[in-house]
XYZ file of C-alpha atoms in Angstrom:
458
model
C 129.731 69.181 53.194
C 131.970 66.801 51.335
C 130.179 64.300 49.069
C 131.955 62.153 46.672
C 131.402 62.325 42.583
C 130.786 59.355 40.097
C 132.426 58.820 36.917
C 129.012 57.922 35.406
C 127.780 61.479 36.434
C 130.430 63.018 34.151
C 129.596 60.733 31.470
C 126.003 61.549 31.497
C 126.868 65.131 31.524
C 128.878 64.556 28.392
C 126.032 62.840 26.543
C 123.833 65.657 27.305
C 126.299 68.359 26.093
C 125.988 67.385 22.328
C 128.643 67.328 19.469
C 129.402 69.888 17.042
C 128.867 68.046 13.478
C 129.995 70.950 11.489
C 133.674 70.374 12.873
C 133.936 66.507 13.123
C 132.097 63.733 11.864
C 132.505 60.371 13.803
C 130.849 57.276 12.992
C 129.571 55.484 15.942
C 131.415 52.335 14.680
C 134.567 53.924 14.665
C 135.365 53.563 18.454
C 135.380 55.792 21.443
C 135.420 59.568 20.948
C 135.328 62.682 23.317
C 134.962 66.463 22.372
C 135.491 69.486 24.915
C 134.668 73.037 24.230
C 136.770 76.054 25.398
C 135.925 77.925 28.469
C 132.810 79.194 30.169
C 132.734 82.434 32.262
C 132.598 80.226 35.508
C 135.676 78.077 34.389
C 133.928 74.758 34.311
C 134.680 71.780 32.127
C 132.308 70.277 29.375
C 132.990 67.107 27.684
C 130.885 65.593 24.739
C 131.041 62.116 23.623
C 129.966 59.601 20.895
C 129.734 55.805 21.550
C 130.060 53.116 19.091
C 127.002 51.206 18.230
C 126.342 47.857 20.087
C 123.564 45.428 19.325
C 122.842 43.885 22.551
C 119.918 41.495 22.676
C 116.872 43.082 24.466
C 114.978 39.964 24.931
C 115.234 39.793 28.735
C 115.731 42.073 31.591
C 119.553 41.269 31.844
C 119.987 42.167 28.217
C 118.442 45.504 28.903
C 120.521 46.089 31.983
C 123.844 45.231 30.237
C 122.818 47.401 27.229
C 122.627 50.390 29.926
C 125.759 49.483 31.042
C 127.514 49.205 27.603
C 126.215 52.635 26.719
C 127.670 54.312 29.825
C 131.069 52.429 29.329
C 131.008 53.480 25.424
C 130.507 57.086 26.617
C 133.281 56.982 29.001
C 135.607 55.384 26.381
C 134.895 58.011 23.858
C 135.250 60.674 26.423
C 138.792 59.587 27.470
C 139.898 59.181 23.698
C 139.161 62.756 22.487
C 140.042 64.272 25.973
C 143.458 62.676 25.342
C 143.751 64.922 22.141
C 142.589 68.183 23.743
C 144.718 67.840 26.980
C 147.884 68.898 24.858
C 147.284 72.551 26.031
C 147.526 74.226 29.131
C 144.463 74.343 31.356
C 141.281 75.635 29.577
C 137.667 76.338 30.855
C 134.805 74.927 29.222
C 131.408 76.222 28.285
C 127.721 75.565 29.390
C 128.033 73.489 32.617
C 125.062 74.611 34.033
C 122.789 73.967 31.189
C 124.376 70.386 31.246
C 123.326 70.024 34.891
C 119.832 70.644 34.141
C 119.862 68.363 31.238
C 121.319 65.828 33.741
C 118.347 66.259 35.999
C 115.931 66.004 32.953
C 117.720 62.704 32.075
C 117.271 61.398 35.331
C 113.565 62.203 35.393
C 113.372 60.354 31.967
C 115.185 57.178 33.553
C 112.861 57.511 36.572
C 109.957 57.345 34.165
C 111.255 54.342 32.322
C 112.401 52.476 35.533
C 109.632 49.763 34.835
C 111.809 48.479 31.787
C 114.946 48.538 33.982
C 116.504 46.273 36.428
C 115.270 48.505 39.330
C 118.069 47.042 41.958
C 121.039 47.827 39.785
C 119.689 50.896 38.446
C 119.292 52.126 42.150
C 122.884 51.081 43.023
C 124.512 53.125 40.308
C 122.342 56.067 40.993
C 123.384 56.009 44.770
C 126.914 55.619 43.786
C 126.611 58.864 41.511
C 124.943 60.872 44.381
C 127.982 59.755 46.812
C 130.656 61.040 44.529
C 129.092 64.469 43.664
C 132.084 66.410 44.989
C 134.354 65.130 42.136
C 132.071 66.626 39.587
C 133.627 70.416 39.880
C 137.116 68.979 39.729
C 136.425 67.133 36.516
C 134.512 70.004 35.159
C 137.201 72.548 35.831
C 140.532 70.730 35.229
C 142.245 68.219 33.050
C 144.996 66.002 33.957
C 148.228 65.262 31.905
C 148.256 63.155 28.710
C 149.781 60.251 30.324
C 147.193 59.765 32.905
C 144.517 59.986 30.184
C 146.182 57.422 28.184
C 145.925 54.980 30.989
C 142.180 55.874 31.381
C 141.933 55.058 27.764
C 143.369 51.628 28.098
C 141.093 51.024 31.052
C 138.228 51.775 28.892
C 139.131 49.760 25.930
C 139.329 46.670 28.312
C 135.867 47.442 29.415
C 134.590 47.692 25.910
C 136.390 44.228 25.067
C 134.477 42.634 28.052
C 130.963 44.131 27.153
C 131.652 43.042 23.532
C 132.079 39.551 24.794
C 128.956 39.690 26.796
C 127.028 40.795 23.897
C 128.277 37.472 22.037
C 127.416 35.480 25.017
C 125.118 36.850 27.742
C 126.216 35.876 31.185
C 129.870 35.828 30.485
C 130.540 38.627 33.242
C 127.968 39.462 35.891
C 127.042 43.003 36.914
C 129.107 42.925 40.182
C 132.198 42.402 38.167
C 131.288 45.460 35.681
C 130.597 47.521 38.824
C 133.828 46.962 40.419
C 135.687 48.081 37.098
C 133.585 51.288 37.374
C 134.897 51.644 41.019
C 138.460 51.097 39.988
C 138.284 54.003 37.453
C 136.788 56.056 40.199
C 139.999 55.496 42.134
C 141.993 56.495 39.372
C 140.194 59.776 39.152
C 140.492 60.434 42.899
C 144.323 60.073 42.340
C 143.850 62.514 39.713
C 142.064 64.973 42.062
C 145.065 64.817 44.627
C 147.430 66.272 41.803
C 144.934 69.241 41.734
C 145.886 70.760 45.201
C 146.868 74.415 45.139
C 145.529 77.323 43.232
C 144.240 80.749 43.186
C 140.914 81.668 44.719
C 138.671 82.605 41.857
C 134.990 82.087 43.195
C 132.873 81.555 46.091
C 129.544 79.872 45.662
C 126.791 78.695 48.109
C 126.119 78.459 50.838
C 124.684 75.225 51.951
C 122.895 75.134 55.230
C 124.097 72.126 57.117
C 122.265 72.895 60.429
C 120.705 75.500 62.554
C 121.829 75.499 66.022
C 123.631 77.397 68.938
C 123.988 81.100 69.590
C 124.697 83.686 67.191
C 128.632 83.082 67.530
C 130.615 79.680 67.347
C 132.687 77.371 65.342
C 132.393 73.955 63.778
C 135.026 72.006 61.850
C 136.534 68.881 60.478
C 140.042 67.771 60.372
C 141.808 68.425 56.941
C 144.307 65.695 57.661
C 141.933 62.854 58.782
C 141.475 59.848 56.399
C 138.731 59.447 53.932
C 136.701 57.194 56.496
C 137.133 59.642 59.423
C 134.525 62.291 59.107
C 134.225 63.481 62.661
C 132.815 66.946 63.379
C 133.687 69.312 66.368
C 131.200 71.923 67.561
C 132.167 74.784 69.838
C 129.248 77.132 70.671
C 129.877 80.839 71.732
C 133.132 82.944 71.615
C 133.695 83.044 75.457
C 132.993 81.574 78.760
C 132.928 78.016 77.386
C 135.173 75.012 77.584
C 132.749 72.262 76.027
C 133.700 70.732 72.811
C 131.173 68.420 71.275
C 132.149 65.523 68.860
C 130.055 63.775 66.132
C 131.047 60.837 64.288
C 129.825 62.214 60.900
C 128.114 65.244 59.151
C 124.861 62.918 59.468
C 125.152 62.716 63.082
C 125.888 66.296 63.515
C 122.674 67.175 61.690
C 120.654 64.807 63.788
C 122.456 65.907 66.948
C 123.920 62.348 67.892
C 126.798 63.197 69.884
C 129.616 60.466 70.131
C 131.749 62.292 72.783
C 132.026 65.571 74.899
C 135.546 67.011 75.846
C 135.767 69.572 78.740
C 138.935 71.622 78.003
C 141.128 72.812 80.801
C 140.736 76.346 79.733
C 138.213 78.621 78.357
C 138.740 79.728 74.629
C 138.523 83.276 73.227
C 137.002 83.934 70.080
C 135.719 81.476 67.352
C 138.827 80.952 65.369
C 140.077 77.627 66.438
C 141.150 74.764 64.136
C 141.451 70.934 64.290
C 144.502 69.736 62.628
C 146.051 66.360 62.528
C 143.735 64.994 65.563
C 144.582 67.997 67.998
C 142.330 71.180 68.777
C 144.198 74.555 68.407
C 142.613 77.441 70.236
C 143.391 80.787 71.991
C 143.423 80.670 75.730
C 140.679 83.280 77.209
C 142.274 86.792 78.094
C 145.775 85.920 76.862
C 147.842 85.501 73.721
C 148.869 82.061 74.473
C 147.778 79.232 71.916
C 146.871 75.693 73.277
C 147.261 72.584 71.453
C 144.909 69.889 72.927
C 144.839 66.138 71.909
C 141.487 64.605 71.493
C 142.919 60.985 71.797
C 144.652 61.615 75.150
C 142.395 64.459 76.371
C 145.395 66.523 77.613
C 147.408 69.738 76.326
C 150.282 68.698 74.376
C 151.664 72.352 74.033
C 151.172 75.854 74.804
C 153.005 78.952 73.745
C 152.566 82.750 73.931
C 152.337 84.417 70.381
C 154.735 87.225 71.086
C 153.271 90.805 70.715
C 149.929 89.594 69.358
C 147.000 91.695 70.495
C 144.304 89.789 72.517
C 140.999 90.394 74.434
C 139.398 92.633 71.725
C 142.604 94.878 70.998
C 142.841 93.660 67.495
C 139.591 91.822 66.735
C 137.742 91.373 63.420
C 134.994 93.796 62.657
C 132.427 91.803 64.651
C 134.542 91.828 67.870
C 134.046 88.752 70.064
C 137.634 88.394 71.282
C 138.516 87.471 67.427
C 142.137 88.956 68.012
C 144.041 85.565 67.087
C 142.816 83.380 64.238
C 144.107 79.815 64.043
C 143.796 78.157 60.485
C 145.341 75.535 58.261
C 145.699 74.946 54.625
C 147.684 72.551 52.292
C 150.841 73.984 53.625
C 150.276 73.659 57.321
C 149.285 75.597 60.498
C 148.930 79.288 60.464
C 147.994 82.233 63.238
C 146.753 85.428 61.926
C 146.766 88.509 64.380
C 147.951 92.019 64.951
C 150.621 93.863 66.861
C 151.349 97.292 67.932
C 154.782 96.875 66.291
C 152.904 96.403 62.885
C 150.428 99.429 63.793
C 147.534 97.032 64.197
C 147.826 95.626 60.689
C 147.645 91.752 60.082
C 150.625 89.755 60.840
C 150.724 86.050 59.264
C 152.775 83.481 61.096
C 153.367 79.834 60.018
C 153.614 77.670 63.150
C 155.198 74.207 64.027
C 152.360 71.982 64.668
C 154.191 70.079 67.470
C 155.776 72.925 69.367
C 153.657 75.939 68.148
C 156.870 77.720 67.586
C 156.803 80.552 65.021
C 158.590 79.276 62.055
C 158.241 82.491 59.791
C 156.094 85.603 59.789
C 154.762 88.258 57.410
C 153.700 91.821 58.065
C 150.871 93.055 55.912
C 149.435 96.635 55.568
C 145.975 95.597 56.195
C 144.158 96.790 59.293
C 143.149 93.973 61.602
C 140.050 95.727 62.740
C 138.952 96.467 59.165
C 138.731 92.806 58.335
C 135.447 90.712 58.691
C 137.145 87.417 58.647
C 140.262 85.810 56.930
C 141.368 82.376 55.640
C 144.333 80.646 54.119
C 144.508 78.620 50.852
C 147.625 77.462 49.543
C 149.939 79.780 51.370
C 147.731 83.036 50.585
C 145.682 84.895 53.077
C 142.168 86.180 51.793
C 140.566 88.678 53.960
C 136.889 89.796 53.834
C 136.032 93.616 54.055
C 132.913 92.898 56.480
C 131.030 90.183 58.595
C 127.603 91.772 57.329
C 125.504 91.639 54.286
C 127.602 92.653 51.136
C 130.811 91.052 52.300
C 133.430 89.981 49.800
C 136.972 88.728 49.628
C 138.674 92.222 49.331
C 142.466 91.638 49.980
C 144.949 88.786 49.557
C 148.500 88.364 50.347
C 150.592 85.641 49.129
C 153.259 84.346 51.619
C 155.082 82.688 48.732
C 155.895 86.130 47.051
C 155.320 88.368 49.908
C 153.133 90.586 47.706
C 149.428 91.637 48.150
C 146.717 92.627 45.777
C 142.992 94.062 46.189
C 140.423 91.458 45.172
C 136.746 91.527 44.399
C 135.376 88.009 45.049
C 131.721 88.315 46.478
C 129.859 85.743 48.556
C 126.219 85.504 49.673
C 125.992 86.198 53.523
C 122.748 84.404 53.453
C 122.031 85.106 57.303
C 123.460 88.358 57.651
C 126.152 87.802 60.261
C 129.285 85.818 59.977
C 131.574 84.921 62.862
C 133.694 82.148 61.733
C 135.083 81.327 58.044
C 137.606 78.797 57.686
C 139.157 76.872 54.701
C 139.175 72.926 54.749
C 141.811 71.745 52.373
C 140.598 68.081 52.260
C 136.891 69.174 51.426
C 137.981 72.320 49.460
C 135.200 74.045 51.066
C 134.686 77.223 53.585
C 133.153 76.214 56.792
C 131.155 79.219 58.126
C 129.093 79.874 61.318
C 126.495 82.403 60.002
C 124.279 83.758 62.712
C 123.390 80.572 64.265
C 123.358 78.387 61.000
C 126.361 76.089 60.096
C 126.925 76.446 56.343
C 129.390 75.470 53.725
C 130.685 77.439 50.959
C 132.252 75.787 47.798
C 135.468 77.452 46.389
C 136.615 77.684 42.793
C 140.468 77.765 42.417
C 142.418 78.385 39.324
C 145.096 75.626 38.490
C 147.710 75.496 36.025
C 148.415 72.043 34.952
C 151.389 70.970 32.779
C 151.095 68.310 30.373
C 154.064 66.135 28.854
C 154.374 68.608 25.852
C 155.300 71.356 28.397
C 158.400 69.466 29.763
């Protein structure tokens, strides 16, 4: 599920990474400095920092709290300074992120042990904010932004450093809330940075995270990849046939607790589990047909329907598990897609990009991969990824790029924890795979390879 990350998480990770004194010696009084290593096998980013010395008064609780803030902001400033130097190259992976995460947990345990010496309220607020922003950590681990953006971050950190230095001289000049707002401002900037890292090539699938156990062996659950950040509605469709009921939940938390906000009775039964919610509407395959339906949740009526020409249906060309999974509707960063097979293409997979309003086929690509040999499939950045099974041992075995009209065989394993997958769809907003795994609603995290150009590349 999507859960946001906090800048302070990254800073604490950086502090725990450690420096290599044999390469560079930096006096803590010289200012903000950051070091980053090269790559680790999993392609995650590791940053290391040194903070300048600050002599804050520790005579009262407020001094101790401000000292903790100063250390965090100092670390942030140094991270940005050297990261600015290191981002002159193309994208690099960096070493030892798992070790850093373990170190971070140990650091939090140490802080918990010493919490009697801290201002409990403010420490808890910062910790909760870190927990809320965790999904940003993978992005900041794996990717670096361009030199111009780093320079802006560095200037913001210097401003915060100036403020804290003033507080050192005169306690009480700025209160905790003002400093907290500045941290939130940097969080917003990093979110903007993440938006630049949109498309990439699938490198790894990790997880799953089990969100809930409910329903039958087959079904679908999803969120809208085009919804706003505050709109986290979840839709739930149990079974692959003989059903017209869609259940809506206002959030993941409500979904887990079973607190429904609304129920929709569709005008037609659906076929399969390969539905998608996109820009406020549900797209599904009408039972015993190759007709695609667009149903608006807001108006509660059908906005469009169209036959997918030559597409097999009703278990003519299903996935390996059957279940009327002939037509798979999906969405990615580019738009709305249909994946199916035809007699004209000898039962092999056909990819069609659809107009989201009229359901008209905009363009189609014929692949050479048999639909009946595919366990499931999903689109990321215009590339179709196909699994070789729905059972234990399944992996992403084949990919087809609509950008280059070329294919390749891949070997990307993932953990089929509950042995039977009947739905696997990518959500571009969450950058995660939603899956229905034998009556378990689970999430897989994906690692994408990005190439980021800096100013020196132009």
